[in-house]
Amino acid sequence: MVQIIGCENRLTSIVRLGISDRLEEFYNTMNAYPGLPEFDYLKPETYAEASEFLVTHAGEARPFIGGTDLFVQMRDRVLRPKYLVDVKGLEGMDEISFDNSGGLTIGAGVNMNRLIAAPEVAEHYQILAEAAQSVASYQLRTRATIVGNICNASPAGDTIGASLLLDGMLNIYGGQGMRQEALSTFFLGPGETILQTGDIVTSIWFPRPPDGVKGKYIKLGRNKLSDLSIVGVTAVGYPDADTVSGTHFKLALASVAPVPLVVEKVGEILGVTPVTEETLKDAAEAAMEACTPIDDVRGSARYRKLMVRNLSLNALKDVWHQLSLLNA
Amino acid sequence: MGFHRINLTVNGEMEQVDVTGYMTLLDMLREKLVLTGTKNGCAAGECGACTVMMNGEPVNSCLVLAVECDQALIVTVEGLARDTQLDPIQKAIMDAGGVQCGYCTPGVLIASRALLDRNPDPSESEIRAALVGNLCRCTGYIRIIEGVQEAAKM
Amino acid sequence: MVVSETKPNPVGESKPRLDAREKVTGAAIFGDDIQFGNALLHARILRSPHPHARIISIDTRQAEALPGVKAVVTGKGFPGYIGLYLLDRHIFCRDRVRYVGDPVAGVAAISEAIAEDALELIEVEYEILKPVIDPEYGVSSEATLIHPELDQYQVASFILPQPNSNISNYFKIRKGDVDSAWDNCAAIVERKYRIPHIQHVPIEPHVAVAQVDASGGITLWGSSQSPFAQRNLIAQALGISQSDMRVIAPYVGGGFGSKAGVSMESLAVAIATKVKGRPVKLLLTREEEFFTAFVRQGLIAYFKMGCDGDGNLLAMENKFYWDSGAYTEYGVNITRASGYSSSGPYEVPNVKTDSYCVYTNHPVGGPMRGVGMPEMHAGLEQCIDELAQQIGMDQVEFRRINCVKEGSILVTGGKMHPTGLLQCLEKTAEAIGWGHKAEASAANKRRGKGLALMWKAPAMPPNAGSSAWVELAEDGRVTVGVGGQDLGQGSFTVAAQMAAAALGVPYEWVRVATPLDTRYSPYEWQTVASRLTWSMGNAVVNAAKDARQQILEMTAEAWDEDLENLDILNGMVVSYKSEREIPLENIVIYGLPKADDQGWIGGPVIGRGKFMPDYVTGLDPETGQGERAVVHYTTGAQAVELEVDLDTGQIEILRGAAAFDVGKAINPELVRAQIEGGFVQGMSSALFESLNLKDGYVQNPSFVDYRIATSSDVPGGIQSIIVEVPQDDGPWGARGVGEHSMVPTIPAIANAIYDAVGVRFDGPPFTAEKVYLTMLEAGIVK
């Protein structure tokens, strides 16, 4: 059983050990950097300046807003940028605006506590506030942003489900000037998005939501509050005369697929026949079948699937109940 | 690696500090200004021992760069009392028995002060929610929650 | 030893903490807060990436050449062994690494970042050895020997290592005849439990700063429960005089056992010896805290117990395999403690216990709040519930019949001292509303109640000693010198209360000399085992009485009165006979003038006191029987009411109740604070906590995935009940309660889950997933 391995330092030992990817991740965390590793900080005046710097220092520079995820990844040796480009002071970044025709625009620098407290969000996009409220702690939410949560592209991102279901679009400054990208095609994999080097997300925009929209976010964590989700279920529904049921439902799932997952089938099932206990159950079953969770330290795939079923049912029932109150 | 000169107000005092880009607000407070009341518990934004007030809102100072604090107003645990007059939250948490080892206490006090500033009459569940980012291993939280309730009455 | 209660007595009153104001203003100084100026160097440690390997070579040349690096240290210059009960550990690994995280080299540099970068330049050649990651396998003959030199290690007389094995302590109980007792049992329960490793999680990470002066004297500043043990053990390991090793211990930001003995402090000291004159700071990251500081060792426990038809416990047979990790210098005594208390708080005529301390290639097991008792009670108190249910008896009634009472014959053969366990049981059952089932709060919830008893004795050498001094200033104010630490439990406050009471001054006049400093503070073994209120308390009382005696003798002579007519009340010496009185101020420094200007009597008053138990006897190594195994047992009971969510398996603790027999509550609010805090720490270990070890690697070494209870998880109220049946040699009858409050929590919760949904588990944590999937298997949910 004796195996001799050659000279190694701490980082190459992971490779030599041949330990699995997951173990490598743990090993990195075990050897977390004591503070923040060295980097240079820049605060450009304009989007053009920021974007150009990111392009000319591709691979070495990263944009940042709140840093709540980035700094932790840097300590865990996942990322070691040479330059951090602080973009939150750029024009429009800290603005939040709403009008009935134009919808809601949330600047990329608007922190979650501000988002939660904004009256226009509470009135028209309550599910977004509810999801944001579940993120970590109050003091973390002073720095965390919804755009950061989205760009981090964690399958567990709490606000992503609501953003997807509310048809969010990202406004992005890039080499070719401003462009819009739909969230539905934004995510490529864990931590991976369609953003290109030099892209800076300036804000997220939501259309005016359908009249009477109701939503529910259920987050299953280990602690009652503050934890990452084992499973997150976002459900919304609104009256819709185009469906047989008279209601349109949408459902999105967190932490059960490589990317945040919208379960299209839920809308179909709950659209074509009147909504009953049974059809809600069918929709929840469909959600369970649609997801592809993995085993990790937070939960097993098996448990996650079952929780998708149970919590999807609870979330859909809750929305259905809210809508019935509306009708009553 | 260049230094950045920043000007800020900490506990009512104007300060000018030269910091590297990667120095955290926590390290600046503890090392440059020798305000060691703010504690380092995890350096990852999880434990809340480093919580300070930045422009009136609580932040994990381990996840804020010092350089971002140019022109900022910072309040640390050392800035809660006025001379020898304790802030009501300090007195209430002390009287409720919400202090044991005292290491989480500075962060708990700042987070609680911030809660009372934005919500002078919080419910018990609002207090609990406002403190989930402040881990305490000694007290079991119950006396801390009672202390915040008492402070709200003062 | 009982002090008269007729005069004003701060003992028994909930006096405010001495340290509270410092702590709420940010003024309290902890280890990392001490300023050392620009001379300070920062250390980082290169740690083993392998659970088990031989070190072939270490090349530090590149690291040494890195600008800013002042020293690179390996095990080469440090051949000495270190350890509390068993010297099985080097400061830095020399020929072998035994867990992922084992220190291989240390770097001191002008910044933490440079030290960290230097670590990546150290090259180590390893030969991989097969790891042992299961203690049951570890005791088998096939298992690789982790410490082949075990038989050569120095060891305390009451620890019994088994040469040529991975068993570093083997403790046995053979009381009565278990084998023939089973036939008489009407019911027998047999169970196996796995208790995972957990971490103490003090919010303050370990920190140590060491400095070597020109004459070779070493000063260590550290977050420490045990400055005197550190002085002794580090001096021994370095081969220097204890008097040349000075340890200064400021406030400790939580310990729970992890800062007892020596863990990382010796690393800072070793590095400091190579950079003479400059202080070297080593501060663990939170991540390092999880796998390189002490952890609570894992346990695989087998229980078999039986009772007759009337519910009388007849026999118990226990096997404990402690997953004690790479070094068991401290863990060996946890194994022993679980052995001599292995009956739980019950009188059982026939007991057979085998408790093995097993080396594994896991993080180093050390003492944690309760030292073995929470782990052992976790299974034992569930078996008691099951046994009662098997014979159809109420669980509280079953415990009432069997629990230890004054005079009960203990598992080690001696007799139980007076105890309030029965009162604790009854009061706790009443407080939780035992026997009344409340409705669940929602259709998808099930509600349950559970209860558990506990006992625990201080786990320590038989002769662990305490000392104290009491001195007075010109104004009559009192300073108490102690060597025991305040970790938050309030030991300084309690010491001040006792000194005030024993001396006869107001509580507000007393302060405690801080920080602890082995050069000036009186000796204390360690701040562990819930022993300070009792042991250090006795020393403080003796010191205060000594000071009082000096003052009264002086006054008696000056006033020409009999000593017995004099007293000190509220800071005044008074005579009950002549009704003369004089304040303490000045006379405690300058003495009193003799009559007619004929000179002076007295002088500066310093009282000294000590305490050391002298009655603990050895135990027979084959039977574990002896006259008096321990100093005393603190006993208690705890109950919970909870709800299980059928949709998710989540547990919500609705409320708790707990009663402990503390002998005498010197400060009732501080006692209640311990009862609440321990409840929540126990609850956290029951619901959330486990160091997930895979092939020797910790999979969750951060707060992201090692979750502890937050403010959102704790119940709205915990009813804490104080029972006071005095301890014969405790100050005012007091005994400790710091650890005990978390001992019965896991089984109380497990029993309540069973009450709610009828399922049991092989061990904590009772995560939502575990609860749900178990309910699924049982057909309770679909």
mmCIF file with all atom_site columns, N, CA and C in Angstrom, chain C residues 189-213:
data_model
loop_
_atom_site.group_PDB
_atom_site.id
_atom_site.type_symbol
_atom_site.label_atom_id
_atom_site.label_alt_id
_atom_site.label_comp_id
_atom_site.label_asym_id
_atom_site.label_entity_id
_atom_site.label_seq_id
_atom_site.pdbx_PDB_ins_code
_atom_site.Cartn_x
_atom_site.Cartn_y
_atom_site.Cartn_z
_atom_site.occupancy
_atom_site.B_iso_or_equiv
_atom_site.pdbx_formal_charge
_atom_site.auth_seq_id
_atom_site.auth_comp_id
_atom_site.auth_asym_id
_atom_site.auth_atom_id
_atom_site.pdbx_PDB_model_num
ATOM 1  N N  . VAL C 1 189 ? -32.740 -3.616 25.691 1.00 0.00 ? 189 VAL C N  1
ATOM 2  C CA . VAL C 1 189 ? -32.565 -2.747 24.519 1.00 0.00 ? 189 VAL C CA 1
ATOM 3  C C  . VAL C 1 189 ? -31.107 -2.803 24.106 1.00 0.00 ? 189 VAL C C  1
ATOM 4  N N  . GLU C 1 190 ? -30.888 -2.940 22.821 1.00 0.00 ? 190 GLU C N  1
ATOM 5  C CA . GLU C 1 190 ? -29.523 -3.010 22.310 1.00 0.00 ? 190 GLU C CA 1
ATOM 6  C C  . GLU C 1 190 ? -29.416 -2.054 21.133 1.00 0.00 ? 190 GLU C C  1
ATOM 7  N N  . ARG C 1 191 ? -28.502 -1.128 21.185 1.00 0.00 ? 191 ARG C N  1
ATOM 8  C CA . ARG C 1 191 ? -28.425 -0.105 20.140 1.00 0.00 ? 191 ARG C CA 1
ATOM 9  C C  . ARG C 1 191 ? -26.981 0.279  19.838 1.00 0.00 ? 191 ARG C C  1
ATOM 10 N N  . LYS C 1 192 ? -26.818 0.774  18.619 1.00 0.00 ? 192 LYS C N  1
ATOM 11 C CA . LYS C 1 192 ? -25.514 1.328  18.216 1.00 0.00 ? 192 LYS C CA 1
ATOM 12 C C  . LYS C 1 192 ? -25.724 2.772  17.770 1.00 0.00 ? 192 LYS C C  1
ATOM 13 N N  . TYR C 1 193 ? -24.845 3.646  18.181 1.00 0.00 ? 193 TYR C N  1
ATOM 14 C CA . TYR C 1 193 ? -24.929 5.062  17.786 1.00 0.00 ? 193 TYR C CA 1
ATOM 15 C C  . TYR C 1 193 ? -23.595 5.541  17.241 1.00 0.00 ? 193 TYR C C  1
ATOM 16 N N  . ARG C 1 194 ? -23.699 6.484  16.342 1.00 0.00 ? 194 ARG C N  1
ATOM 17 C CA . ARG C 1 194 ? -22.506 7.172  15.824 1.00 0.00 ? 194 ARG C CA 1
ATOM 18 C C  . ARG C 1 194 ? -22.648 8.650  16.139 1.00 0.00 ? 194 ARG C C  1
ATOM 19 N N  . ILE C 1 195 ? -21.742 9.158  16.904 1.00 0.00 ? 195 ILE C N  1
ATOM 20 C CA . ILE C 1 195 ? -21.773 10.591 17.213 1.00 0.00 ? 195 ILE C CA 1
ATOM 21 C C  . ILE C 1 195 ? -20.651 11.234 16.406 1.00 0.00 ? 195 ILE C C  1
ATOM 22 N N  . PRO C 1 196 ? -20.991 12.196 15.554 1.00 0.00 ? 196 PRO C N  1
ATOM 23 C CA . PRO C 1 196 ? -19.960 12.747 14.666 1.00 0.00 ? 196 PRO C CA 1
ATOM 24 C C  . PRO C 1 196 ? -18.997 13.695 15.392 1.00 0.00 ? 196 PRO C C  1
ATOM 25 N N  . HIS C 1 197 ? -17.876 13.940 14.745 1.00 0.00 ? 197 HIS C N  1
ATOM 26 C CA . HIS C 1 197 ? -16.974 14.981 15.239 1.00 0.00 ? 197 HIS C CA 1
ATOM 27 C C  . HIS C 1 197 ? -17.689 16.328 15.106 1.00 0.00 ? 197 HIS C C  1
ATOM 28 N N  . ILE C 1 198 ? -17.518 17.178 16.082 1.00 0.00 ? 198 ILE C N  1
ATOM 29 C CA . ILE C 1 198 ? -17.968 18.560 15.911 1.00 0.00 ? 198 ILE C CA 1
ATOM 30 C C  . ILE C 1 198 ? -16.857 19.498 16.370 1.00 0.00 ? 198 ILE C C  1
ATOM 31 N N  . GLN C 1 199 ? -17.065 20.762 16.116 1.00 0.00 ? 199 GLN C N  1
ATOM 32 C CA . GLN C 1 199 ? -16.054 21.745 16.517 1.00 0.00 ? 199 GLN C CA 1
ATOM 33 C C  . GLN C 1 199 ? -16.665 22.695 17.538 1.00 0.00 ? 199 GLN C C  1
ATOM 34 N N  . HIS C 1 200 ? -15.799 23.229 18.378 1.00 0.00 ? 200 HIS C N  1
ATOM 35 C CA . HIS C 1 200 ? -16.263 24.093 19.464 1.00 0.00 ? 200 HIS C CA 1
ATOM 36 C C  . HIS C 1 200 ? -16.847 25.409 18.954 1.00 0.00 ? 200 HIS C C  1
ATOM 37 N N  . VAL C 1 201 ? -16.228 25.936 17.893 1.00 0.00 ? 201 VAL C N  1
ATOM 38 C CA . VAL C 1 201 ? -16.646 27.193 17.295 1.00 0.00 ? 201 VAL C CA 1
ATOM 39 C C  . VAL C 1 201 ? -16.727 28.359 18.290 1.00 0.00 ? 201 VAL C C  1
ATOM 40 N N  . PRO C 1 202 ? -15.635 28.624 18.986 1.00 0.00 ? 202 PRO C N  1
ATOM 41 C CA . PRO C 1 202 ? -15.601 29.908 19.678 1.00 0.00 ? 202 PRO C CA 1
ATOM 42 C C  . PRO C 1 202 ? -15.608 30.986 18.606 1.00 0.00 ? 202 PRO C C  1
ATOM 43 N N  . ILE C 1 203 ? -16.253 32.112 18.859 1.00 0.00 ? 203 ILE C N  1
ATOM 44 C CA . ILE C 1 203 ? -16.291 33.129 17.801 1.00 0.00 ? 203 ILE C CA 1
ATOM 45 C C  . ILE C 1 203 ? -14.908 33.768 17.633 1.00 0.00 ? 203 ILE C C  1
ATOM 46 N N  . GLU C 1 204 ? -14.116 33.752 18.685 1.00 0.00 ? 204 GLU C N  1
ATOM 47 C CA . GLU C 1 204 ? -12.721 34.215 18.552 1.00 0.00 ? 204 GLU C CA 1
ATOM 48 C C  . GLU C 1 204 ? -11.847 33.041 18.115 1.00 0.00 ? 204 GLU C C  1
ATOM 49 N N  . PRO C 1 205 ? -11.207 33.133 16.949 1.00 0.00 ? 205 PRO C N  1
ATOM 50 C CA . PRO C 1 205 ? -10.277 32.068 16.564 1.00 0.00 ? 205 PRO C CA 1
ATOM 51 C C  . PRO C 1 205 ? -9.060  32.053 17.500 1.00 0.00 ? 205 PRO C C  1
ATOM 52 N N  . HIS C 1 206 ? -8.352  30.919 17.496 1.00 0.00 ? 206 HIS C N  1
ATOM 53 C CA . HIS C 1 206 ? -7.134  30.817 18.300 1.00 0.00 ? 206 HIS C CA 1
ATOM 54 C C  . HIS C 1 206 ? -6.107  31.853 17.845 1.00 0.00 ? 206 HIS C C  1
ATOM 55 N N  . VAL C 1 207 ? -5.448  32.446 18.808 1.00 0.00 ? 207 VAL C N  1
ATOM 56 C CA . VAL C 1 207 ? -4.360  33.366 18.477 1.00 0.00 ? 207 VAL C CA 1
ATOM 57 C C  . VAL C 1 207 ? -3.264  33.211 19.528 1.00 0.00 ? 207 VAL C C  1
ATOM 58 N N  . ALA C 1 208 ? -2.024  33.302 19.072 1.00 0.00 ? 208 ALA C N  1
ATOM 59 C CA . ALA C 1 208 ? -0.894  33.244 19.996 1.00 0.00 ? 208 ALA C CA 1
ATOM 60 C C  . ALA C 1 208 ? 0.203   34.165 19.478 1.00 0.00 ? 208 ALA C C  1
ATOM 61 N N  . VAL C 1 209 ? 0.826   34.874 20.404 1.00 0.00 ? 209 VAL C N  1
ATOM 62 C CA . VAL C 1 209 ? 1.981   35.693 20.067 1.00 0.00 ? 209 VAL C CA 1
ATOM 63 C C  . VAL C 1 209 ? 3.101   35.275 21.015 1.00 0.00 ? 209 VAL C C  1
ATOM 64 N N  . ALA C 1 210 ? 4.261   34.981 20.454 1.00 0.00 ? 210 ALA C N  1
ATOM 65 C CA . ALA C 1 210 ? 5.375   34.539 21.298 1.00 0.00 ? 210 ALA C CA 1
ATOM 66 C C  . ALA C 1 210 ? 6.596   35.408 21.048 1.00 0.00 ? 210 ALA C C  1
ATOM 67 N N  . GLN C 1 211 ? 7.353   35.579 22.101 1.00 0.00 ? 211 GLN C N  1
ATOM 68 C CA . GLN C 1 211 ? 8.560   36.409 21.992 1.00 0.00 ? 211 GLN C CA 1
ATOM 69 C C  . GLN C 1 211 ? 9.626   35.823 22.916 1.00 0.00 ? 211 GLN C C  1
ATOM 70 N N  . VAL C 1 212 ? 10.847  35.792 22.414 1.00 0.00 ? 212 VAL C N  1
ATOM 71 C CA . VAL C 1 212 ? 11.951  35.255 23.206 1.00 0.00 ? 212 VAL C CA 1
ATOM 72 C C  . VAL C 1 212 ? 12.887  36.408 23.548 1.00 0.00 ? 212 VAL C C  1
ATOM 73 N N  . ASP C 1 213 ? 13.178  36.603 24.816 1.00 0.00 ? 213 ASP C N  1
ATOM 74 C CA . ASP C 1 213 ? 14.032  37.741 25.178 1.00 0.00 ? 213 ASP C CA 1
ATOM 75 C C  . ASP C 1 213 ? 15.508  37.354 25.135 1.00 0.00 ? 213 ASP C C  1
#
